[in-house]
Each structure stands twice: as structure tokens, then as C-alpha cells.
mmCIF file of C-alpha atoms in Angstrom:
data_model
loop_
_atom_site.group_PDB
_atom_site.id
_atom_site.type_symbol
_atom_site.label_atom_id
_atom_site.label_comp_id
_atom_site.label_asym_id
_atom_site.label_seq_id
_atom_site.Cartn_x
_atom_site.Cartn_y
_atom_site.Cartn_z
ATOM 1 C CA UNK A 1 16.207 -67.485 1.436
ATOM 2 C CA UNK A 2 16.518 -70.618 -0.752
ATOM 3 C CA UNK A 3 16.479 -73.014 2.512
ATOM 4 C CA UNK A 4 20.095 -74.133 2.772
ATOM 5 C CA UNK A 5 21.628 -70.964 0.792
ATOM 6 C CA UNK A 6 21.053 -67.355 2.251
ATOM 7 C CA UNK A 7 22.507 -64.494 0.434
ATOM 8 C CA UNK A 8 22.551 -60.625 1.579
ATOM 9 C CA UNK A 9 24.186 -57.846 -0.428
ATOM 10 C CA UNK A 10 25.657 -55.150 2.147
ATOM 11 C CA UNK A 11 25.864 -54.480 5.843
ATOM 12 C CA UNK A 12 22.291 -53.224 6.480
ATOM 13 C CA UNK A 13 21.015 -56.512 4.236
ATOM 14 C CA UNK A 14 23.462 -58.595 6.415
ATOM 15 C CA UNK A 15 21.787 -57.335 9.466
ATOM 16 C CA UNK A 16 18.174 -57.662 8.309
ATOM 17 C CA UNK A 17 19.085 -61.186 6.879
ATOM 18 C CA UNK A 18 20.341 -62.126 10.640
ATOM 19 C CA UNK A 19 16.901 -60.874 12.168
ATOM 20 C CA UNK A 20 15.329 -63.093 9.178
ATOM 21 C CA UNK A 21 17.435 -66.062 10.570
ATOM 22 C CA UNK A 22 16.396 -65.304 14.065
ATOM 23 C CA UNK A 23 12.847 -64.961 13.182
ATOM 24 C CA UNK A 24 12.664 -68.227 11.255
ATOM 25 C CA UNK A 25 14.810 -70.364 13.510
ATOM 26 C CA UNK A 26 13.446 -68.855 16.714
ATOM 27 C CA UNK A 27 10.310 -66.625 16.760
ATOM 28 C CA UNK A 28 9.280 -63.212 15.473
ATOM 29 C CA UNK A 29 8.982 -61.577 18.907
ATOM 30 C CA UNK A 30 13.080 -62.399 19.956
ATOM 31 C CA UNK A 31 13.833 -61.142 16.041
ATOM 32 C CA UNK A 32 11.663 -58.132 17.053
ATOM 33 C CA UNK A 33 13.353 -57.697 20.522
ATOM 34 C CA UNK A 34 16.764 -57.945 18.990
ATOM 35 C CA UNK A 35 16.076 -55.509 16.340
ATOM 36 C CA UNK A 36 14.861 -53.085 19.086
ATOM 37 C CA UNK A 37 17.939 -53.578 21.346
ATOM 38 C CA UNK A 38 20.138 -52.865 18.041
ATOM 39 C CA UNK A 39 18.155 -49.771 16.946
ATOM 40 C CA UNK A 40 17.534 -51.087 13.816
ATOM 41 C CA UNK A 41 14.563 -51.054 11.527
ATOM 42 C CA UNK A 42 14.207 -53.775 9.294
ATOM 43 C CA UNK A 43 13.267 -52.838 5.463
ATOM 44 C CA UNK A 44 12.206 -54.506 2.952
ATOM 45 C CA UNK A 45 11.382 -58.687 2.838
ATOM 46 C CA UNK A 46 13.608 -61.586 2.720
ATOM 47 C CA UNK A 47 12.611 -63.268 -0.795
ATOM 48 C CA UNK A 48 12.471 -67.243 -1.683
#
């Protein structure tokens, strides 16, 4: 996450990035709800 440019390598990383965008733009609780609904467990961290 460089502010304007976001990249992810791979399908799972793309899902993690999408959840990070939800967290960054809206709220961590919303991202956690979507994560639970998708039955996906985020791994690692988005690095800036």
C-alpha cells in the first residue's frame, strides 16, 4: 500500500488486499464481517 498504488500477487493475496481496502476505507469491523461471510482467514500484513 503506497497510498495511490496497491498491488497483490495471487488470488488469496488479492482477497487479502480487498479486505485491507475495506478496512482502510470504511472500518475494521466491516472488513472482519466480510472476512467471516467469505469464510476467509487473512494471513500476513499489507506493507507500505
